[in-house]
Short mmCIF file of C-alpha atoms in Angstrom, two decimals:
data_model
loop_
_atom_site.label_atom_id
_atom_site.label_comp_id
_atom_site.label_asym_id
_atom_site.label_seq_id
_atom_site.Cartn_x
_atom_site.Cartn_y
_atom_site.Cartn_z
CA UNK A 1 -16.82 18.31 -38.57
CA UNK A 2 -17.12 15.65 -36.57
CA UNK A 3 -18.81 16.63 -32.66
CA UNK A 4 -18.60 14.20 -30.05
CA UNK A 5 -19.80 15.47 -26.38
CA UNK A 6 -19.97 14.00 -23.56
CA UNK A 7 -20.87 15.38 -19.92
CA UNK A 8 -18.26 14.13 -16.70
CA UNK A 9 -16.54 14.35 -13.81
CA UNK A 10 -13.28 13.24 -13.31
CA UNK A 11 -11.66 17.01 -13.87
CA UNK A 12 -7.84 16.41 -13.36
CA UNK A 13 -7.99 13.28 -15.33
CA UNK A 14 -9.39 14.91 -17.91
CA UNK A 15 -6.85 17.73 -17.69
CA UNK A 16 -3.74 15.10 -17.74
CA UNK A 17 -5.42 13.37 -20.78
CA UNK A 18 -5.56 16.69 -22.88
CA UNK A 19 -2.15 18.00 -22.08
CA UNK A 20 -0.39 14.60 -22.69
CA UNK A 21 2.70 15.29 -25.33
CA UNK A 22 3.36 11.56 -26.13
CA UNK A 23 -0.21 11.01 -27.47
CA UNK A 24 -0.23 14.10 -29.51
CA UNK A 25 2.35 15.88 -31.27
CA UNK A 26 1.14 19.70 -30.74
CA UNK A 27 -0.78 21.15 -28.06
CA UNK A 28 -1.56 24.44 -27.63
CA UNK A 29 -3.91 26.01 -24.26
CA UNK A 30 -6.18 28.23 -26.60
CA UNK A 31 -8.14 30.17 -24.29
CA UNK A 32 -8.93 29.60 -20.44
CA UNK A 33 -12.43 31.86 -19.81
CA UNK A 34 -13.86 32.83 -16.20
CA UNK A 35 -11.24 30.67 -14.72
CA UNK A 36 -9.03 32.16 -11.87
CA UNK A 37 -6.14 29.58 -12.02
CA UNK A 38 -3.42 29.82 -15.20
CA UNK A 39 -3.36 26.24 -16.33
CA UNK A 40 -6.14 23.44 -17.26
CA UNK A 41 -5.89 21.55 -13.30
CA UNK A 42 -5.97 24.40 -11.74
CA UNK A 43 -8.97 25.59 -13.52
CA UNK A 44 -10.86 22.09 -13.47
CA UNK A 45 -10.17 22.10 -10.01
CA UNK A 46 -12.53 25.59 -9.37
CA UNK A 47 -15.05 23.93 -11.11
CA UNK A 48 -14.66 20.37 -8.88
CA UNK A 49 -15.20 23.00 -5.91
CA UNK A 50 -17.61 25.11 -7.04
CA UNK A 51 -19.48 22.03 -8.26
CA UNK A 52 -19.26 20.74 -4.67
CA UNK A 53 -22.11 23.26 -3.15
CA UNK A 54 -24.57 20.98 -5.41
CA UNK A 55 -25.36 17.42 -5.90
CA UNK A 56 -24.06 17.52 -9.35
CA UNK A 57 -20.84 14.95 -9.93
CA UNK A 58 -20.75 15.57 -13.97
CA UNK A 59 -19.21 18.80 -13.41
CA UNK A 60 -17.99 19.31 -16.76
CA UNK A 61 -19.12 19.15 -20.24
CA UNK A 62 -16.18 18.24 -22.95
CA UNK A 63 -16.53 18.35 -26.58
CA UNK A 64 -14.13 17.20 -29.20
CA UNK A 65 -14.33 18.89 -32.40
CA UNK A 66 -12.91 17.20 -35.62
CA UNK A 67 -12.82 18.22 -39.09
CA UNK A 68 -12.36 16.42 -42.19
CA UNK A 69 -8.95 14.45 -42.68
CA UNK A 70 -8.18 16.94 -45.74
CA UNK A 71 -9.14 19.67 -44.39
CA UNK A 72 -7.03 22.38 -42.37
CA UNK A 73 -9.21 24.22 -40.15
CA UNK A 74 -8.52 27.85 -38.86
CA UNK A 75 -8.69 28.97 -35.15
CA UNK A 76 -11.19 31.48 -35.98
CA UNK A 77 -12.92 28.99 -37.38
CA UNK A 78 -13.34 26.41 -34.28
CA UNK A 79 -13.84 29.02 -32.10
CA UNK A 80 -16.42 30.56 -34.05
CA UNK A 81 -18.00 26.68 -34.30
CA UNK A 82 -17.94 26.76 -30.43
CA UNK A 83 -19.42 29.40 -29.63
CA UNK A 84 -22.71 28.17 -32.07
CA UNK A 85 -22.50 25.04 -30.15
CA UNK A 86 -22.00 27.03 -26.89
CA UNK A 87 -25.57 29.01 -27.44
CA UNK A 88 -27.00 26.18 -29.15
CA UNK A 89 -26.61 24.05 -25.91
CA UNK A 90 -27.57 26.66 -23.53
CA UNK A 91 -23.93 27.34 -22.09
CA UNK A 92 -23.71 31.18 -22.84
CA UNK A 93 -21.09 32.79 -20.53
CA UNK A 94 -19.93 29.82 -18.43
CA UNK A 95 -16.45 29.22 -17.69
CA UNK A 96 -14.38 27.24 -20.74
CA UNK A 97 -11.32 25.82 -21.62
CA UNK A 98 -10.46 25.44 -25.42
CA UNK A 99 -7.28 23.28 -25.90
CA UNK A 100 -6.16 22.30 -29.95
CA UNK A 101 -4.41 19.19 -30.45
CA UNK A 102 -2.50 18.27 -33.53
CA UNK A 103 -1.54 14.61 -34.25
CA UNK A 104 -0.90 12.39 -37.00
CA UNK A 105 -0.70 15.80 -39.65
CA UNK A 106 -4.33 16.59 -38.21
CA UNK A 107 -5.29 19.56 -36.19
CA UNK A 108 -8.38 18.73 -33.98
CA UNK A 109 -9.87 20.78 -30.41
CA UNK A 110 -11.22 20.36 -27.49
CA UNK A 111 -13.88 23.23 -25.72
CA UNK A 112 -14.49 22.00 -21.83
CA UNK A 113 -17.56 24.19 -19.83
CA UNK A 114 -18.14 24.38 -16.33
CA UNK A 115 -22.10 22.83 -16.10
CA UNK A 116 -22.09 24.66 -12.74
CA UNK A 117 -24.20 28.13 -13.08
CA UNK A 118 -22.14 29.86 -9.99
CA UNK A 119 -25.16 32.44 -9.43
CA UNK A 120 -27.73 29.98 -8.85
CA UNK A 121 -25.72 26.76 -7.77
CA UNK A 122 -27.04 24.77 -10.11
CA UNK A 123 -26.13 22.62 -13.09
CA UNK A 124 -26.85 23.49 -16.82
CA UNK A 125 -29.28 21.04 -18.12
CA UNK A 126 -28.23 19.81 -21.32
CA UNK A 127 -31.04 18.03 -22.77
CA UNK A 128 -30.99 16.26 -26.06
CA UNK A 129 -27.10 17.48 -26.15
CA UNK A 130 -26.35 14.81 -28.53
CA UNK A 131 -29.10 15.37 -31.62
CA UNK A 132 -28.21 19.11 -31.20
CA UNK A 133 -24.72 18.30 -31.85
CA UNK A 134 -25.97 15.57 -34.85
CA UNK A 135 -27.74 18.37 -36.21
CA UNK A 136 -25.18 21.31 -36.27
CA UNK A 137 -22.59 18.64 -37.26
CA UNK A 138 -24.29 18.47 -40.71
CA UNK A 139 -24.66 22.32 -40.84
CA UNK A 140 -20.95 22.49 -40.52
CA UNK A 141 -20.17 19.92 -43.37
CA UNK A 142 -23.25 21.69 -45.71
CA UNK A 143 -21.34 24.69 -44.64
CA UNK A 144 -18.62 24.27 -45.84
CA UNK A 145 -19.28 21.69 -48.74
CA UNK A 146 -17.96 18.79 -46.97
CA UNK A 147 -18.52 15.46 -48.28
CA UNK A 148 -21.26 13.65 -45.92
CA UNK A 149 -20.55 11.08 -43.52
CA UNK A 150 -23.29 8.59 -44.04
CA UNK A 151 -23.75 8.24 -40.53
CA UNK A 152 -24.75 12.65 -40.96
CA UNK A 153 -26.95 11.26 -44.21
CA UNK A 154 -28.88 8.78 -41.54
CA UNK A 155 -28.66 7.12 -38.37
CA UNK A 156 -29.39 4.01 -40.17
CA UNK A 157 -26.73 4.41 -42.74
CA UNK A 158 -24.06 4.25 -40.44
CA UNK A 159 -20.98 2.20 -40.97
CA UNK A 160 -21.22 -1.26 -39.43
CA UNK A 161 -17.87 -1.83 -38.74
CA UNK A 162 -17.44 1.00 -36.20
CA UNK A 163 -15.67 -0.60 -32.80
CA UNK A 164 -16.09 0.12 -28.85
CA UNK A 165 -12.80 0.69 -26.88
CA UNK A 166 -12.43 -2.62 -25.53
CA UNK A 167 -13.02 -4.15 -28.77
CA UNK A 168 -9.85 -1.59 -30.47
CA UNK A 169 -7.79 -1.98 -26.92
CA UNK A 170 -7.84 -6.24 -27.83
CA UNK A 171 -6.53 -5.49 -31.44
CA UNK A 172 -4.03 -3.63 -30.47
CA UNK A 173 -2.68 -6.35 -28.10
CA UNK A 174 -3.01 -8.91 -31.13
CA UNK A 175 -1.83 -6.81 -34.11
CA UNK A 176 -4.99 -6.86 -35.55
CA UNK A 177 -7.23 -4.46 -36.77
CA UNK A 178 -10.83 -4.89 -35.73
CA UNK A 179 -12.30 -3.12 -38.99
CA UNK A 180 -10.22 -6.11 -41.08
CA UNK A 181 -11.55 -8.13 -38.69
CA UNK A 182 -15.20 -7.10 -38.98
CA UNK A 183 -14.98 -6.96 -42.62
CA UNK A 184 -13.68 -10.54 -43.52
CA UNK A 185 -16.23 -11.72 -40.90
CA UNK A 186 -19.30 -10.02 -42.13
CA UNK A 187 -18.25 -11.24 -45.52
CA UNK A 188 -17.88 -14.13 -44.72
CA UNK A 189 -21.01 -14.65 -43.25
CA UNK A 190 -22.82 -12.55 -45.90
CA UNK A 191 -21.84 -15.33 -48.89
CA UNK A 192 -22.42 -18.36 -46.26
CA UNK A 193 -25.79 -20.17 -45.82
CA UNK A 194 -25.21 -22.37 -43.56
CA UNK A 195 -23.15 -23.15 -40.64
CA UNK A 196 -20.77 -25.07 -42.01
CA UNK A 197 -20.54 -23.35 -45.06
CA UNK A 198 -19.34 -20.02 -42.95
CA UNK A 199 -17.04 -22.14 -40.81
CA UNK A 200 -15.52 -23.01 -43.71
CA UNK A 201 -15.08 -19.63 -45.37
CA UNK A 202 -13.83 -18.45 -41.83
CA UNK A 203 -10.84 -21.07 -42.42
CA UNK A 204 -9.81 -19.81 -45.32
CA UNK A 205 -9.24 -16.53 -43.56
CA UNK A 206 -7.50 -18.54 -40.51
CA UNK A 207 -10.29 -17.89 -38.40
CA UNK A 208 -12.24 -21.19 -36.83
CA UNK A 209 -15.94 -20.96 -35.10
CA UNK A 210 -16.71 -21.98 -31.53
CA UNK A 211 -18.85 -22.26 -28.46
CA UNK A 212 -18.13 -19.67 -26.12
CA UNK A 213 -18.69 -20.08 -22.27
CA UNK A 214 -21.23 -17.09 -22.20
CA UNK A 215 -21.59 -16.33 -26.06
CA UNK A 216 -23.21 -18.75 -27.59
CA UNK A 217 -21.25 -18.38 -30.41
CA UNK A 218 -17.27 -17.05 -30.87
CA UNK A 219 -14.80 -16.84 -33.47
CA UNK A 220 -11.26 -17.37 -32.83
CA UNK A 221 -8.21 -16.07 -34.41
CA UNK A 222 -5.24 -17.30 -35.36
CA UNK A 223 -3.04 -16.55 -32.06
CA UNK A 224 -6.71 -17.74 -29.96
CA UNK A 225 -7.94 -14.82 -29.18
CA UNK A 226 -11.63 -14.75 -28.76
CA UNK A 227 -14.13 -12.26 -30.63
CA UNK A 228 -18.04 -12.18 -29.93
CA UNK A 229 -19.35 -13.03 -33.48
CA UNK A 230 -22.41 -11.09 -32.62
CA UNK A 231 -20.26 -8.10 -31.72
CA UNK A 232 -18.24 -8.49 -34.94
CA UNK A 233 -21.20 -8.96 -37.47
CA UNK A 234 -23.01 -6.19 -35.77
CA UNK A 235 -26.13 -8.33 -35.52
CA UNK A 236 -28.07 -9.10 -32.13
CA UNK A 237 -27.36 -12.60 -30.58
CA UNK A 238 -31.06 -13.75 -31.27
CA UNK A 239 -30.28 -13.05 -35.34
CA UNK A 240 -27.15 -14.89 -34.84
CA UNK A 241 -28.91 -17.37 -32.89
CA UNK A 242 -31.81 -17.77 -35.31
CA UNK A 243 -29.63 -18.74 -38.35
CA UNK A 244 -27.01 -21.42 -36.58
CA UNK A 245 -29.07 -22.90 -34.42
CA UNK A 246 -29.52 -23.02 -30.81
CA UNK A 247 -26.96 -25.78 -30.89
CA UNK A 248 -24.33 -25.65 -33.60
CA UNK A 249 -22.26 -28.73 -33.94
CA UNK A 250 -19.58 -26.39 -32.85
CA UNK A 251 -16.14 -27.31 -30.21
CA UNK A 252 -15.75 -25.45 -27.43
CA UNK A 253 -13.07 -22.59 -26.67
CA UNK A 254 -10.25 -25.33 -25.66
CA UNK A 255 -10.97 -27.95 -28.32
CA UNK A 256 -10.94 -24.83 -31.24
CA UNK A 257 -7.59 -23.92 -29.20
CA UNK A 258 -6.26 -27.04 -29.29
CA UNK A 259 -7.38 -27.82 -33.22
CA UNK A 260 -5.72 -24.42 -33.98
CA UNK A 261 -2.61 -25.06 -32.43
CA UNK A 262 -2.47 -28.66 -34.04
CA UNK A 263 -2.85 -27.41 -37.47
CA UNK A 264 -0.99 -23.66 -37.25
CA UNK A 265 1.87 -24.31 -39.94
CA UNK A 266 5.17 -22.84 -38.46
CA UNK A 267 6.33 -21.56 -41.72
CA UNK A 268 3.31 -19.33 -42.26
CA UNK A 269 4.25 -18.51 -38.70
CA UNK A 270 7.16 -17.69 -39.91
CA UNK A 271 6.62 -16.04 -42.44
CA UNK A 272 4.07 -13.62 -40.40
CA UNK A 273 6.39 -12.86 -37.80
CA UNK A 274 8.90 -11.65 -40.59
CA UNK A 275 6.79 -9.66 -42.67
CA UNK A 276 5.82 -7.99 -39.10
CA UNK A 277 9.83 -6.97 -38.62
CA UNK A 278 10.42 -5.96 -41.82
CA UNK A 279 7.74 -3.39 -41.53
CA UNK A 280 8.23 -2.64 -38.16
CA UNK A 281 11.71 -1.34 -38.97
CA UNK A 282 10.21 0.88 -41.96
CA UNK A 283 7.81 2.22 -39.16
CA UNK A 284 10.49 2.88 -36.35
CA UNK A 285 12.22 4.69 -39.49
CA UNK A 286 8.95 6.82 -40.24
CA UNK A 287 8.59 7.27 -36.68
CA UNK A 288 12.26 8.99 -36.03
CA UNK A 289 11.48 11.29 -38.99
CA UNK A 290 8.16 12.05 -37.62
CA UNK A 291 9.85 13.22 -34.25
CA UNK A 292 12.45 14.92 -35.88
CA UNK A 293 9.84 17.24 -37.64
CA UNK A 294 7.94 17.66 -34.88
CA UNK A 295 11.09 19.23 -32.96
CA UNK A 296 11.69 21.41 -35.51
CA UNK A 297 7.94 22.28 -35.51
CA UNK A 298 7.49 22.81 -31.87
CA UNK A 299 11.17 24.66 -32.33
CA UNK A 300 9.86 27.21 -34.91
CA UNK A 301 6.63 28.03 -33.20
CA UNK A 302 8.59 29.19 -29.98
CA UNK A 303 11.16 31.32 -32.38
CA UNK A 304 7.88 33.10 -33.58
CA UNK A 305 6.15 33.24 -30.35
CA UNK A 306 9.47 35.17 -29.18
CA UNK A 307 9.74 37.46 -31.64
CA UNK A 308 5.99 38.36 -31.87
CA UNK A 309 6.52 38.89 -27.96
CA UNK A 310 9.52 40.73 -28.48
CA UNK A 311 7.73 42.68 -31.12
CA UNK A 312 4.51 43.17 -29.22
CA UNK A 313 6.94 44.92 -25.73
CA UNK A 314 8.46 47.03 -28.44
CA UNK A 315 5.61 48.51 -30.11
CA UNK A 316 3.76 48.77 -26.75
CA UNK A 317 6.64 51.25 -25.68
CA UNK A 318 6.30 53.28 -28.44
CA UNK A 319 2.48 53.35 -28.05
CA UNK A 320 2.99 53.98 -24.44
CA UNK A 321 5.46 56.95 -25.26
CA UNK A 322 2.88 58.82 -27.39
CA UNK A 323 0.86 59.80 -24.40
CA UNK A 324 2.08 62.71 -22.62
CA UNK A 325 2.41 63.00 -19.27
CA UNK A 326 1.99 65.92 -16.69
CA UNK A 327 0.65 69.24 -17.41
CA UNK A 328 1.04 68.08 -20.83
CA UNK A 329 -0.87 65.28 -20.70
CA UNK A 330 -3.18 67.16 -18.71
CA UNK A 331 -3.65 70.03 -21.27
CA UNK A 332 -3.95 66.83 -24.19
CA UNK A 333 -7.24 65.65 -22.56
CA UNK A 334 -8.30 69.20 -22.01
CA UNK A 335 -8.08 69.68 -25.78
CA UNK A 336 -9.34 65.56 -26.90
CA UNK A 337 -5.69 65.03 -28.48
CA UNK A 338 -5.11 62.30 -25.37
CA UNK A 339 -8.21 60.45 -26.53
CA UNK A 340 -7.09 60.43 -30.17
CA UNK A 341 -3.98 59.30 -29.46
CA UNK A 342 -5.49 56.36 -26.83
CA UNK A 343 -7.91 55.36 -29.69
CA UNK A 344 -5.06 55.19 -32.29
CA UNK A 345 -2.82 53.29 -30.26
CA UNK A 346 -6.04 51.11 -29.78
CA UNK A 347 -6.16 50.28 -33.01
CA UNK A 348 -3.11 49.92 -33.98
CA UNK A 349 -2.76 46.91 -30.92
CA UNK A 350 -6.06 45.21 -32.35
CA UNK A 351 -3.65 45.40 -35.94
CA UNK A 352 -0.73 43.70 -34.45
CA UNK A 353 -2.93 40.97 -32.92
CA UNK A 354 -4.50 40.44 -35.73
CA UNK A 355 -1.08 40.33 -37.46
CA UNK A 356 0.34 37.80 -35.40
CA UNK A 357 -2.81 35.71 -35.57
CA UNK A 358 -1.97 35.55 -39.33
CA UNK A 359 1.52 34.72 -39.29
CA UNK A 360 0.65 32.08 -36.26
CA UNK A 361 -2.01 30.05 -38.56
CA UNK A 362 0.25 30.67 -41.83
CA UNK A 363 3.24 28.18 -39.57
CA UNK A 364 0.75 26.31 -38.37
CA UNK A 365 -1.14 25.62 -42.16
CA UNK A 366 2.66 25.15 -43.92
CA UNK A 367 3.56 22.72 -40.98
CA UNK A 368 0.62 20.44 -41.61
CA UNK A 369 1.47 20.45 -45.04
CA UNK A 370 5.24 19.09 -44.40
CA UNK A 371 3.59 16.71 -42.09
CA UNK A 372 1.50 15.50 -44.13
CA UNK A 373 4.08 13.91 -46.67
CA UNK A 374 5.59 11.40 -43.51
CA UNK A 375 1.44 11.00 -42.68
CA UNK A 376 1.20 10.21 -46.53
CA UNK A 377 4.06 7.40 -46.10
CA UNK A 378 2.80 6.16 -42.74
CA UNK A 379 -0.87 5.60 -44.51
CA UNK A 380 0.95 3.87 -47.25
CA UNK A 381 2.77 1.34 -44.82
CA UNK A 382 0.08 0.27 -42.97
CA UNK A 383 -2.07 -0.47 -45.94
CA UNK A 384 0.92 -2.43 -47.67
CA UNK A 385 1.35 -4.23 -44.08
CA UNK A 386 -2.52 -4.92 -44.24
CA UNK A 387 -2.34 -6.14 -47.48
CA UNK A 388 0.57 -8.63 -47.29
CA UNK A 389 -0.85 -10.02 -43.70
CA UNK A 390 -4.44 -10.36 -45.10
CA UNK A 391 -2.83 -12.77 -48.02
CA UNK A 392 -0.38 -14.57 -45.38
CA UNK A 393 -3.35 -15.18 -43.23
CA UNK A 394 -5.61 -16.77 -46.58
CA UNK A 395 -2.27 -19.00 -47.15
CA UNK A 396 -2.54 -20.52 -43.58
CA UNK A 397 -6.50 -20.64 -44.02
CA UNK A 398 -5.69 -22.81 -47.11
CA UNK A 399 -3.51 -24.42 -45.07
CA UNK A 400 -5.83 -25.16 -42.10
CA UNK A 401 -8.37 -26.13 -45.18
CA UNK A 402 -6.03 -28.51 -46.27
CA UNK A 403 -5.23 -30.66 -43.11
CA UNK A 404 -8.68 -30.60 -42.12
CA UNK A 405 -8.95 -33.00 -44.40
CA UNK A 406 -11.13 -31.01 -46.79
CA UNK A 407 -8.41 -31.54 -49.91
CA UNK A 408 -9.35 -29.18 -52.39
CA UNK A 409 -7.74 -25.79 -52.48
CA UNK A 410 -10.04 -22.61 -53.14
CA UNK A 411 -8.09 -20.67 -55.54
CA UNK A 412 -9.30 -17.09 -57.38
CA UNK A 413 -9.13 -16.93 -61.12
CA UNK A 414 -6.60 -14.84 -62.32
CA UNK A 415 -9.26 -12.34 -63.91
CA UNK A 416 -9.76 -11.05 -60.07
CA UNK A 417 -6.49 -10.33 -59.62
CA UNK A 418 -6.41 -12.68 -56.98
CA UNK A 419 -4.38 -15.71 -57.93
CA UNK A 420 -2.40 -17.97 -55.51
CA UNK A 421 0.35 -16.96 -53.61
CA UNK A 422 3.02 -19.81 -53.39
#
């Protein structure tokens, strides 16, 4: 699975973010260890003070743990993972908080560790936390025959188009996805070989080249916005620099603004801005069955957290009844029946535990499945949507081909699949 770790401060923040209901669909407090307070603030907060009798501000260490998209993953299972990665990372015995998420059909966790060692006052060093976590990463998916991610093959063989924040936060606002984005950029610039050649094959994809005030070199898209074409090709501004020049024959920001809003055809406008309702509507749809299912979800797992509670008080009495009491009970330990009876009433509490651990993860496994058939759908949407946009946007890159004066049309022979759309 995938391991991402990261040490930080910031401890109620970071308990708001993993309780927050409207970002995932499930949540579920695992286990709170060597914590005094009941809920994750209150237990972040000890640390914050503890933390404050040293000159440590990263307080806390927080791990996300994320398996396979086809894979359903037990809780045994994490916890077992995190307590590897707790010994492999030197944080034996400290204080943690293990919080599982499930969203989108996927069940993921979270482990957070107190860095503070509240003997000596000091913070755990962590060093080389994130190659340890590279390396047991790949155990896990050898494990458990996984298919490798390249980027667990080699650092080198990562994928390119992988995005920061910011970049992901500035498609969202736009409606565009940066991996399209990076994709139709790096090709284009992959079967260009010269500057004008890739400004051109940029059109065609409604995108248009430009100076930048601090880049030397941007690419706009069709609504303006402004990507860093280094960022986007994944190259360093000196490669970038090396092949167009120090001075492309490039306009700047408000001339490629201008140009683009000259030569934006309305009824591809249109035509975008429909396709974008139509599907909308298909995704509120998805989106009311979605939380639908999840209140029947988060319904059923409270029915069986009753009854198992209900069950657990009831069997508990009748344990509780089969120790005698008084001269009776005295005479029992006298004789070792009282300890037989303690041990077998043990036992038979570690049985119902283990019961309702089963019938806990057998909801929680059939659950994923039904969730997965609206996931299944919502996949399918988004890659129809990215499909139909991706050939409305080469229509208005024809377009913008077109009135640029260039006159021919760059169509795909049939035998690609790929003819024109009219």
């Amino acid at each position: 699975m995938i391991l991402k770790g990261s040490q930080r401060g910031g401890g109620q923040d970071l308990a708001v973010h993993l309780m927050r209901l409207d970002d995932n669909e499930h949540i579920d407090i695992h286990e709170l260890r060597g914590f005094a307070g009941e809920t994750l603030k209150e237990a972040f907060k000890e640390v914050e003070a503890v933390s404050r009798g040293t000159k440590c501000r990263q307080y806390l260490f927080s791990l996300s743990l994320s398996p396979p998209a086809d894979r359903t993953v037990s809780a045994e299972s994490f916890v077992g993972t995190i307590d590897r990665i707790e010994e492999r990372l030197g944080l034996e015995g400290q204080p943690r908080a293990i919080v599982f998420h499930e969203k989108e059909g996927r069940r993921h966790a979270h482990c957070v560790w107190s860095r503070i060692d509240a003997d000596t006052m000091t913070a755990r060093h962590l060093p080389f936390f994130k190659s340890k976590l590279m390396g047991m990463a790949r155990e896990l998916y050898l494990e458990n025959d996984w298919t490798l991610p390249k980027g667990l093959r080699n650092a080198a063989e990562r994928n390119p188009t992988n995005f920061t924040l910011a970049e992901w936060q500035q498609a969202k606002r736009q409606g565009i996805d940066p991996r399209w984005l990076k994709q139709t950029v790096q090709n284009c610039w992959n079967r260009s070989d010269s500057t004008k050649a890739f400004g051109r094959s940029l059109e065609e994809h409604g995108f248009m080249l430009a100076k930048g005030d601090r880049r030397s070199v941007v690419v706009l898209d069709h609504a303006g916005e402004v990507w860093s074409l280094p960022r986007a090709l994944g190259l360093k501004s000196k490669e970038v620099t090396s092949r167009l020049g120090e001075e492309p024959d490039l306009p700047g920001v408000a001339a490629a603004k201008k140009r683009l809003g000259e030569r934006m055809t309305p009824t591809i406008q249109r035509h975008i801005k429909e396709a974008r309702a139509k599907f909308d509507r298909r995704a509120a749809q998805l989106e009311r069955y979605r939380s639908e299912m999840t209140h029947l979800h988060r319904t059923a797992r409270q029915k069986l957290g009753e009854r198992q509670g209900q069950e657990w008080d009831a069997e508990t009495r009748v344990r509780a009844d089969r120790l005698p009491r008084g001269l009776r009970g005295l005479w029992h330990r006298i004789i070792g029946q009282y300890r037989k009876v303690r041990l077998a009433n043990e036992a038979e509490a570690l049985a119902t535990q283990r019961r309702h651990a089963r019938q806990t993860q057998a909801l929680i496994s059939r659950q994923l499945g039904e969730r997965a058939v609206i996931q299944k759908a919502v996949v399918d949407l988004r890659r129809e949507q990215a499909a139909q946009l991706l050939a409305l946007r080469r229509d208005l890159g024809r377009y913008l081909t077109m009135r640029a004066g260039d006159g021919a049309e760059r169509t795909q022979g049939p035998g690609l699949g790929l003819g024109m759309t009219r």
